[in-house]
């Protein structure tokens, strides 16, 4: 089964995103900021990471940059999932190593269609 | 709703659009017509239906429009568009000889995402088609959907359904909360109201036809009629895209399966051998 790590400081959003991704057939872990997410990665590298931008301790941008430097960190699909919804932010995330970008609010259909085009769903 | 009201409405909708409403769809009929009732400040769905029965043409058009399921998305299901880009477009490029022009039809284009996905796909490989004349035609029975399709302005929600974010950045600009498709892509697409039950021949010939998630609402006879008309619009090596798992098998001998799970069919003319293999597997 494919694994996903959901990184967001809001417990509600983590729960909503986890439920959607579980229903799509993934095993899901959660972390509440970039630092905790990086720690989780030392145990196991998931197939997919859904990451918020604005979080305390370590934000999504720094997380993505650090992740891409880790061994195996280039293979993970990284999807930003954030309220930042303007073109400069999107470009910045892509430059930091994001593969896809979801602007909140989102729903299961948005997540599903993005995972299909990323080749993570059939 | 009275059973006779439902019967009348269902017959009218089927005759006009092909959409079959079985008896268990009373809720659907009411759900879709209530907004019209409210808009026109009528008293009830029954009053609306009486207006239809009296032959009020504007009202009839409004009701048909309201009854249509218009759900759609960019690059819906993704893989059919990969097939279009990696198999159909290269085939067109090498097989047209001196004729440097091709046309694609999106039948049941809804609010335009399908036609615009086709146009962006072509645009992505435009360097392979220098000087070619390309036309993407979108048709739909719903005038409100066609009006939206022609504008090419989408909500944040719309542009996230199926559209890769890099494609979004490449072809759209953001204006306040809306995402606006650029003129180059929008200009490739012409959308117009058109009923698939009417004559289609005057639309001209097409190199590929997308008719996805439209025929599923029709009964077998209507589906066959429309498929026959679509077959006549296709060039000899033309391709038909239906929705995933929509099939022509047992329905129409005008097509042969290329990849039925993806809803991909090729024009089939009994008197001519298949001119190419379109069955290249779609791998991501
Ligand atoms: C569910 S949408 C599918 C949109 C798009 N093809 C896709 O796959 O995402 C079906 C569309 O077919 C249109 N439609 C239904 N019956 C039609 C008819 N008789 N003639 C033309 N369009 C029709 C509806 O108005 C609606 O926009």
Coordinates of C-alpha atoms and ligand atoms in Angstrom, one line a residue:
Chain A
X1 CA 0.0 0.0 0.0
X2 CA 1.3 3.5 -0.8
X3 CA 2.1 5.8 2.1
X4 CA 1.3 9.5 2.5
X5 CA 2.5 12.0 5.1
X6 CA 0.1 14.9 5.8
X7 CA 1.9 17.9 7.3
X8 CA -0.3 20.7 8.6
X9 CA -0.5 22.6 11.9
X10 CA -4.3 22.5 11.9
X11 CA -5.6 19.2 13.3
X12 CA -8.9 19.6 11.5
X13 CA -7.2 20.0 8.1
X14 CA -5.0 17.0 8.9
X15 CA -8.0 14.9 9.7
X16 CA -9.9 16.0 6.5
X17 CA -6.9 15.5 4.2
X18 CA -6.0 12.1 5.8
X19 CA -9.6 10.9 5.4
X20 CA -9.7 11.8 1.7
X21 CA -6.3 10.2 1.1
X22 CA -7.1 7.1 3.1
X23 CA -10.3 6.7 1.1
X24 CA -8.1 6.8 -2.1
X25 CA -6.2 3.7 -0.7
X26 CA -3.2 5.2 1.0
X27 CA -1.8 4.6 4.5
X28 CA -1.5 8.0 6.1
X29 CA 0.7 9.5 8.8
X30 CA 0.5 13.0 10.1
X31 CA 2.9 15.7 11.3
X32 CA 2.1 19.1 12.6
X33 CA 5.1 21.0 11.2
X34 CA 8.1 20.7 8.9
X35 CA 10.5 19.8 11.7
X36 CA 8.3 16.9 12.9
X37 CA 7.8 15.8 9.3
X38 CA 11.5 15.6 8.7
X39 CA 11.9 13.5 11.8
X40 CA 9.2 11.2 10.6
X41 CA 11.0 10.8 7.3
X42 CA 14.1 9.4 9.0
X43 CA 12.1 6.4 9.9
X44 CA 10.4 5.9 6.6
X45 CA 10.2 7.8 3.2
X46 CA 6.5 7.9 2.0
X47 CA 5.4 8.0 -1.6
X48 CA 3.5 11.3 -1.2
X49 CA 3.7 14.3 1.1
X50 CA 0.9 16.8 1.4
X51 CA 2.3 19.9 3.0
X52 CA 0.9 23.2 4.2
X53 CA 2.9 26.4 3.7
X54 CA 2.5 28.4 6.8
X55 CA 3.4 26.4 10.0
X56 CA 5.2 27.2 13.2
X57 CA 8.8 25.8 13.9
X58 CA 9.4 24.9 10.2
X59 CA 7.2 26.0 7.3
X60 CA 6.4 24.1 4.1
X61 CA 8.9 25.9 1.9
X62 CA 11.9 25.1 4.2
X63 CA 10.6 21.6 4.7
X64 CA 10.5 21.0 0.9
X65 CA 14.1 22.3 0.4
X66 CA 15.5 20.2 3.2
X67 CA 13.6 17.1 2.0
X68 CA 15.0 17.3 -1.5
X69 CA 18.5 17.2 0.0
X70 CA 17.9 14.0 1.9
X71 CA 18.9 10.6 0.5
X72 CA 15.8 9.3 -1.4
X73 CA 14.2 12.7 -0.9
X74 CA 14.0 13.3 -4.6
X75 CA 11.7 10.4 -5.2
X76 CA 8.9 11.5 -3.0
X77 CA 6.0 13.4 -4.6
X78 CA 5.4 16.7 -2.8
X79 CA 2.1 18.5 -3.1
X80 CA 1.7 21.8 -1.4
X81 CA -1.8 22.4 0.1
X82 CA -2.2 25.9 1.3
X83 CA -4.3 29.1 1.4
X84 CA -1.6 30.9 -0.5
X85 CA -3.2 31.2 -3.9
X86 CA -1.3 33.7 -6.0
X87 CA 1.1 33.0 -8.9
X88 CA 4.3 34.2 -7.1
X89 CA 3.7 31.8 -4.2
X90 CA 3.0 28.9 -6.6
X91 CA 6.3 29.6 -8.4
X92 CA 8.2 29.8 -5.2
X93 CA 6.8 26.4 -4.1
X94 CA 7.7 24.8 -7.4
X95 CA 11.2 26.2 -7.2
X96 CA 11.6 24.7 -3.7
X97 CA 10.8 21.3 -5.1
X98 CA 7.0 20.9 -5.1
X99 CA 5.5 18.6 -7.8
X100 CA 2.0 19.9 -7.4
X101 CA 0.0 22.6 -5.7
X102 CA -3.5 22.6 -4.1
X103 CA -5.1 25.9 -3.1
X104 CA -7.4 25.6 -0.1
X105 CA -10.3 25.1 0.2
X106 CA -10.0 21.7 -1.5
X107 CA -12.2 18.6 -1.9
X108 CA -11.8 15.0 -2.6
X109 CA -12.2 15.4 -6.3
X110 CA -9.4 17.9 -6.5
X111 CA -7.1 15.6 -4.6
X112 CA -8.1 12.6 -6.6
X113 CA -7.6 14.3 -10.0
X114 CA -4.1 15.6 -8.9
X115 CA -3.0 12.2 -7.7
X116 CA -4.2 10.7 -11.1
X117 CA -2.1 13.1 -13.1
X118 CA 0.9 12.5 -10.8
X119 CA 0.6 8.8 -11.6
X120 CA -0.2 7.9 -8.0
X121 CA -3.7 6.7 -8.8
X122 CA -4.8 4.5 -11.8
Chain B
X1 CA -45.3 15.8 -8.2
X2 CA -48.2 14.1 -9.9
X3 CA -47.3 11.0 -11.9
X4 CA -48.8 12.5 -15.1
X5 CA -46.7 15.6 -14.6
X6 CA -43.6 13.5 -14.4
X7 CA -44.5 11.5 -17.4
X8 CA -45.1 14.6 -19.4
X9 CA -41.8 16.2 -18.3
X10 CA -39.8 13.0 -18.9
X11 CA -41.2 12.6 -22.4
X12 CA -40.4 16.2 -23.2
X13 CA -36.8 16.0 -21.9
X14 CA -36.1 12.8 -23.7
X15 CA -37.6 14.0 -27.0
X16 CA -35.6 17.2 -26.9
X17 CA -32.3 16.1 -25.5
X18 CA -32.1 12.3 -25.3
X19 CA -31.8 12.4 -21.5
X20 CA -33.8 9.4 -20.1
X21 CA -35.5 10.0 -16.8
X22 CA -36.8 6.8 -15.2
X23 CA -39.5 7.0 -12.6
X24 CA -37.0 6.9 -9.7
X25 CA -35.6 10.3 -11.0
X26 CA -38.5 12.4 -9.7
X27 CA -36.2 14.0 -7.1
X28 CA -33.7 14.8 -9.9
X29 CA -36.3 16.5 -12.0
X30 CA -37.6 18.5 -9.0
X31 CA -34.1 19.4 -7.8
X32 CA -33.0 20.8 -11.2
X33 CA -36.3 22.6 -11.9
X34 CA -36.8 24.3 -8.5
X35 CA -34.2 26.9 -9.3
X36 CA -36.0 27.7 -12.5
X37 CA -39.3 27.9 -10.7
X38 CA -37.7 30.3 -8.2
X39 CA -36.0 32.4 -10.8
X40 CA -39.2 32.9 -12.8
X41 CA -41.2 33.4 -9.6
X42 CA -43.6 30.7 -10.5
X43 CA -45.7 28.9 -7.9
X44 CA -44.6 25.3 -8.5
X45 CA -42.9 22.8 -10.9
X46 CA -46.5 22.0 -12.1
X47 CA -46.9 25.5 -13.3
X48 CA -43.6 25.4 -15.1
X49 CA -44.6 22.1 -16.8
X50 CA -47.9 23.7 -17.9
X51 CA -45.9 26.4 -19.5
X52 CA -43.8 23.8 -21.4
X53 CA -47.0 22.0 -22.5
X54 CA -48.4 25.2 -23.9
X55 CA -45.4 25.4 -26.2
X56 CA -43.4 28.4 -24.7
X57 CA -40.2 28.0 -26.6
X58 CA -38.0 30.1 -24.3
X59 CA -39.3 28.2 -21.3
X60 CA -38.6 24.9 -23.0
X61 CA -35.0 25.8 -23.7
X62 CA -34.5 27.0 -20.1
X63 CA -35.9 23.7 -18.8
X64 CA -33.7 21.6 -21.0
X65 CA -30.7 23.6 -20.0
X66 CA -31.5 23.2 -16.3
X67 CA -32.0 19.5 -16.6
X68 CA -28.5 18.8 -18.0
X69 CA -25.8 17.3 -15.8
X70 CA -22.8 19.5 -16.6
X71 CA -20.1 18.1 -14.3
X72 CA -16.7 18.2 -16.0
X73 CA -13.1 18.9 -15.3
X74 CA -9.8 19.7 -17.1
X75 CA -8.0 16.7 -18.6
X76 CA -10.8 14.5 -17.1
X77 CA -9.3 11.0 -16.3
X78 CA -6.0 12.2 -17.7
X79 CA -4.9 9.1 -19.7
X80 CA -7.2 9.7 -22.7
X81 CA -5.4 13.1 -23.1
X82 CA -2.0 11.4 -22.8
X83 CA -3.2 9.1 -25.7
X84 CA -4.3 12.1 -27.7
X85 CA -0.9 13.8 -27.2
X86 CA 1.3 10.8 -27.7
X87 CA -0.6 8.7 -30.3
X88 CA -3.2 10.7 -32.1
X89 CA -1.4 14.0 -32.6
X90 CA 1.9 12.4 -33.9
X91 CA -0.2 10.3 -36.3
X92 CA -1.9 13.4 -37.6
X93 CA 1.4 15.1 -38.1
X94 CA 3.0 12.3 -40.2
X95 CA -0.1 11.2 -42.1
X96 CA -1.7 14.3 -43.5
X97 CA 0.6 14.9 -46.5
X98 CA 0.1 18.3 -47.9
X99 CA -3.0 19.0 -45.9
X100 CA -1.7 21.0 -42.9
X101 CA -4.9 21.3 -41.1
X102 CA -6.9 19.3 -38.5
X103 CA -10.0 19.7 -36.5
X104 CA -11.1 18.3 -33.2
X105 CA -14.7 18.2 -31.9
X106 CA -15.7 18.2 -28.2
X107 CA -19.4 17.1 -28.3
X108 CA -21.0 17.8 -25.0
X109 CA -18.3 20.3 -24.1
X110 CA -20.2 21.7 -21.1
X111 CA -18.4 24.7 -19.6
X112 CA -15.4 24.3 -21.9
X113 CA -12.8 22.4 -19.8
X114 CA -12.6 19.5 -22.3
X115 CA -12.1 21.7 -25.3
X116 CA -9.6 23.8 -23.5
X117 CA -7.7 20.8 -22.4
X118 CA -7.5 19.6 -26.0
X119 CA -6.3 23.1 -27.1
X120 CA -3.6 23.2 -24.4
X121 CA -2.5 19.8 -25.4
X122 CA -2.1 20.9 -29.0
X123 CA -0.4 24.1 -27.9
X124 CA 2.1 22.1 -25.9
X125 CA 3.3 20.4 -29.1
X126 CA 2.7 23.3 -31.5
X127 CA 6.3 23.3 -32.6
X128 CA 5.5 20.0 -34.4
X129 CA 2.8 21.8 -36.4
X130 CA 4.4 24.9 -37.8
X131 CA 2.0 26.8 -39.9
X132 CA -0.8 24.3 -39.4
X133 CA -4.4 25.4 -39.2
X134 CA -6.0 23.9 -36.1
X135 CA -9.6 24.2 -34.9
X136 CA -11.2 22.9 -31.8
X137 CA -15.0 23.0 -31.9
X138 CA -17.1 22.6 -28.8
X139 CA -20.8 22.0 -28.9
X140 CA -23.4 21.6 -26.2
X141 CA -27.2 21.7 -25.9
X142 CA -26.9 24.0 -22.9
X143 CA -26.6 27.7 -24.0
X144 CA -25.5 28.7 -20.5
X145 CA -22.7 26.2 -20.5
X146 CA -21.6 27.4 -24.0
X147 CA -21.6 31.0 -22.8
X148 CA -19.3 30.0 -19.9
X149 CA -17.1 27.9 -22.2
X150 CA -16.6 30.9 -24.6
X151 CA -15.4 33.1 -21.8
X152 CA -12.7 30.8 -20.6
X153 CA -12.8 32.2 -17.1
X154 CA -12.7 29.7 -14.3
X155 CA -12.9 29.6 -10.5
X156 CA -10.1 28.5 -8.2
X157 CA -12.1 25.3 -7.7
X158 CA -12.4 24.6 -11.5
X159 CA -8.7 25.1 -12.3
X160 CA -7.7 22.5 -9.7
X161 CA -9.9 19.7 -11.0
X162 CA -7.4 17.9 -13.2
X163 CA -5.3 20.8 -14.3
X164 CA -1.6 20.3 -13.6
X165 CA -0.3 23.4 -11.7
X166 CA 2.4 24.1 -14.3
X167 CA -0.2 24.1 -17.1
X168 CA -2.2 26.5 -15.0
X169 CA 0.8 28.9 -14.8
X170 CA 1.6 28.4 -18.4
X171 CA -1.9 29.2 -19.9
X172 CA -3.8 31.2 -17.3
X173 CA -3.5 34.6 -15.5
X174 CA -5.2 35.4 -12.3
X175 CA -7.6 38.3 -12.1
X176 CA -8.9 38.8 -8.6
X177 CA -10.4 35.4 -7.7
X178 CA -10.8 34.2 -11.2
X179 CA -8.4 32.4 -13.5
X180 CA -8.5 33.6 -17.1
X181 CA -7.3 31.4 -20.0
X182 CA -5.0 33.2 -22.3
X183 CA -6.2 34.4 -25.7
X184 CA -3.9 32.1 -27.7
X185 CA -5.6 29.0 -26.3
X186 CA -9.0 30.5 -26.1
X187 CA -8.7 31.6 -29.7
X188 CA -8.2 28.0 -30.9
X189 CA -11.6 27.0 -29.6
X190 CA -15.0 27.9 -30.9
X191 CA -18.0 26.9 -28.9
X192 CA -21.6 27.0 -30.0
X193 CA -25.0 25.7 -28.9
X194 CA -25.9 22.5 -30.8
X195 CA -28.1 19.6 -30.1
X196 CA -26.6 16.1 -30.8
X197 CA -30.0 14.9 -31.8
X198 CA -30.0 17.4 -34.7
X199 CA -28.1 17.2 -37.9
X200 CA -24.4 17.2 -37.3
X201 CA -23.1 17.0 -40.8
X202 CA -22.9 20.7 -41.3
X203 CA -20.2 20.8 -38.5
X204 CA -17.8 19.4 -41.1
X205 CA -15.2 16.6 -40.7
X206 CA -13.0 15.9 -37.7
X207 CA -9.8 14.1 -37.0
X208 CA -10.8 13.2 -33.5
X209 CA -14.1 13.5 -31.6
X210 CA -14.4 13.7 -27.8
X211 CA -17.9 12.7 -26.7
X212 CA -17.2 11.9 -23.1
X213 CA -19.8 11.3 -20.4
X214 CA -22.7 12.4 -22.6
X215 CA -24.2 9.2 -24.2
X216 CA -24.5 7.5 -20.9
X217 CA -27.7 9.5 -20.3
X218 CA -29.3 8.2 -23.5
X219 CA -31.2 5.1 -24.3
X220 CA -29.8 2.5 -26.7
X221 CA -31.5 3.8 -29.8
X222 CA -30.5 7.4 -29.3
X223 CA -27.0 6.4 -28.5
X224 CA -26.8 4.4 -31.7
X225 CA -28.2 7.3 -33.8
X226 CA -25.7 9.7 -32.4
X227 CA -22.8 7.3 -32.8
X228 CA -23.8 6.8 -36.4
X229 CA -23.8 10.5 -37.0
X230 CA -20.5 11.0 -35.2
X231 CA -18.9 8.2 -37.3
X232 CA -19.8 10.1 -40.5
X233 CA -18.0 13.2 -39.2
X234 CA -14.7 11.3 -38.6
X235 CA -12.0 11.1 -41.2
X236 CA -10.8 7.6 -42.1
X237 CA -8.2 7.3 -39.4
X238 CA -10.3 9.4 -36.9
X239 CA -10.5 8.6 -33.3
X240 CA -13.5 8.7 -30.9
X241 CA -13.1 9.3 -27.2
X242 CA -15.9 8.2 -24.9
X243 CA -15.9 8.3 -21.1
X244 CA -14.1 5.6 -19.2
X245 CA -15.8 2.3 -19.6
X246 CA -18.4 3.8 -22.0
X247 CA -18.7 1.4 -24.8
X248 CA -19.9 1.1 -28.4
X249 CA -19.5 -2.7 -28.3
X250 CA -22.8 -4.3 -29.4
X251 CA -24.1 -0.8 -30.2
X252 CA -22.3 0.4 -33.3
X253 CA -20.3 -1.3 -36.0
X254 CA -18.9 2.0 -37.1
X255 CA -16.1 1.8 -34.6
X256 CA -13.5 -0.6 -33.4
X257 CA -12.1 -0.7 -29.9
X258 CA -8.6 0.8 -29.4
X259 CA -8.6 0.9 -25.6
X260 CA -12.1 0.3 -24.3
X261 CA -11.2 0.8 -20.6
X262 CA -10.2 4.3 -21.6
X263 CA -13.2 4.7 -23.9
X264 CA -11.0 5.0 -27.0
X265 CA -12.4 3.9 -30.4
X266 CA -11.3 4.2 -34.0
X267 CA -13.4 4.9 -37.0
X268 CA -14.1 1.6 -38.7
X269 CA -15.0 1.3 -42.3
X270 CA -15.7 -2.3 -43.4
X271 CA -14.5 -1.6 -46.9
X272 CA -11.1 -0.2 -45.8
X273 CA -8.4 -1.8 -43.7
X274 CA -7.3 -0.1 -40.5
X275 CA -4.7 2.4 -41.6
X276 CA -2.6 2.5 -38.4
X277 CA -2.3 1.2 -35.0
X278 CA -3.7 3.6 -32.5
X279 CA -3.4 1.1 -29.8
X280 CA -0.1 2.2 -28.4
X281 CA -0.3 1.7 -24.7
X282 CA -0.7 4.7 -22.6
X283 CA 2.0 4.6 -19.9
X284 CA 2.7 7.6 -17.7
Ligands
LIG1 C1 -21.6 15.3 -17.8 S1 -21.3 16.6 -19.0 C2 -19.7 16.0 -19.7 C3 -18.8 17.1 -20.1 C4 -17.5 16.7 -20.7 N1 -17.7 16.1 -22.0 C5 -16.7 15.8 -19.8 O1 -16.6 14.6 -20.0 O2 -16.3 16.3 -18.7 C6 -22.5 16.2 -20.3 C7 -22.8 17.4 -21.2 O3 -23.5 16.9 -22.4 C8 -24.4 17.9 -22.7 N2 -25.5 17.2 -23.5 C9 -26.4 16.4 -23.0 N3 -27.3 16.0 -24.0 C10 -26.9 16.7 -25.1 C11 -27.4 16.8 -26.4 N4 -28.5 16.2 -26.8 N5 -26.8 17.6 -27.3 C12 -25.7 18.3 -26.9 N6 -25.2 18.3 -25.7 C13 -25.8 17.5 -24.8 C14 -24.9 18.5 -21.4 O4 -25.5 19.7 -21.5 C15 -23.6 18.5 -20.6 O5 -22.9 19.7 -20.7

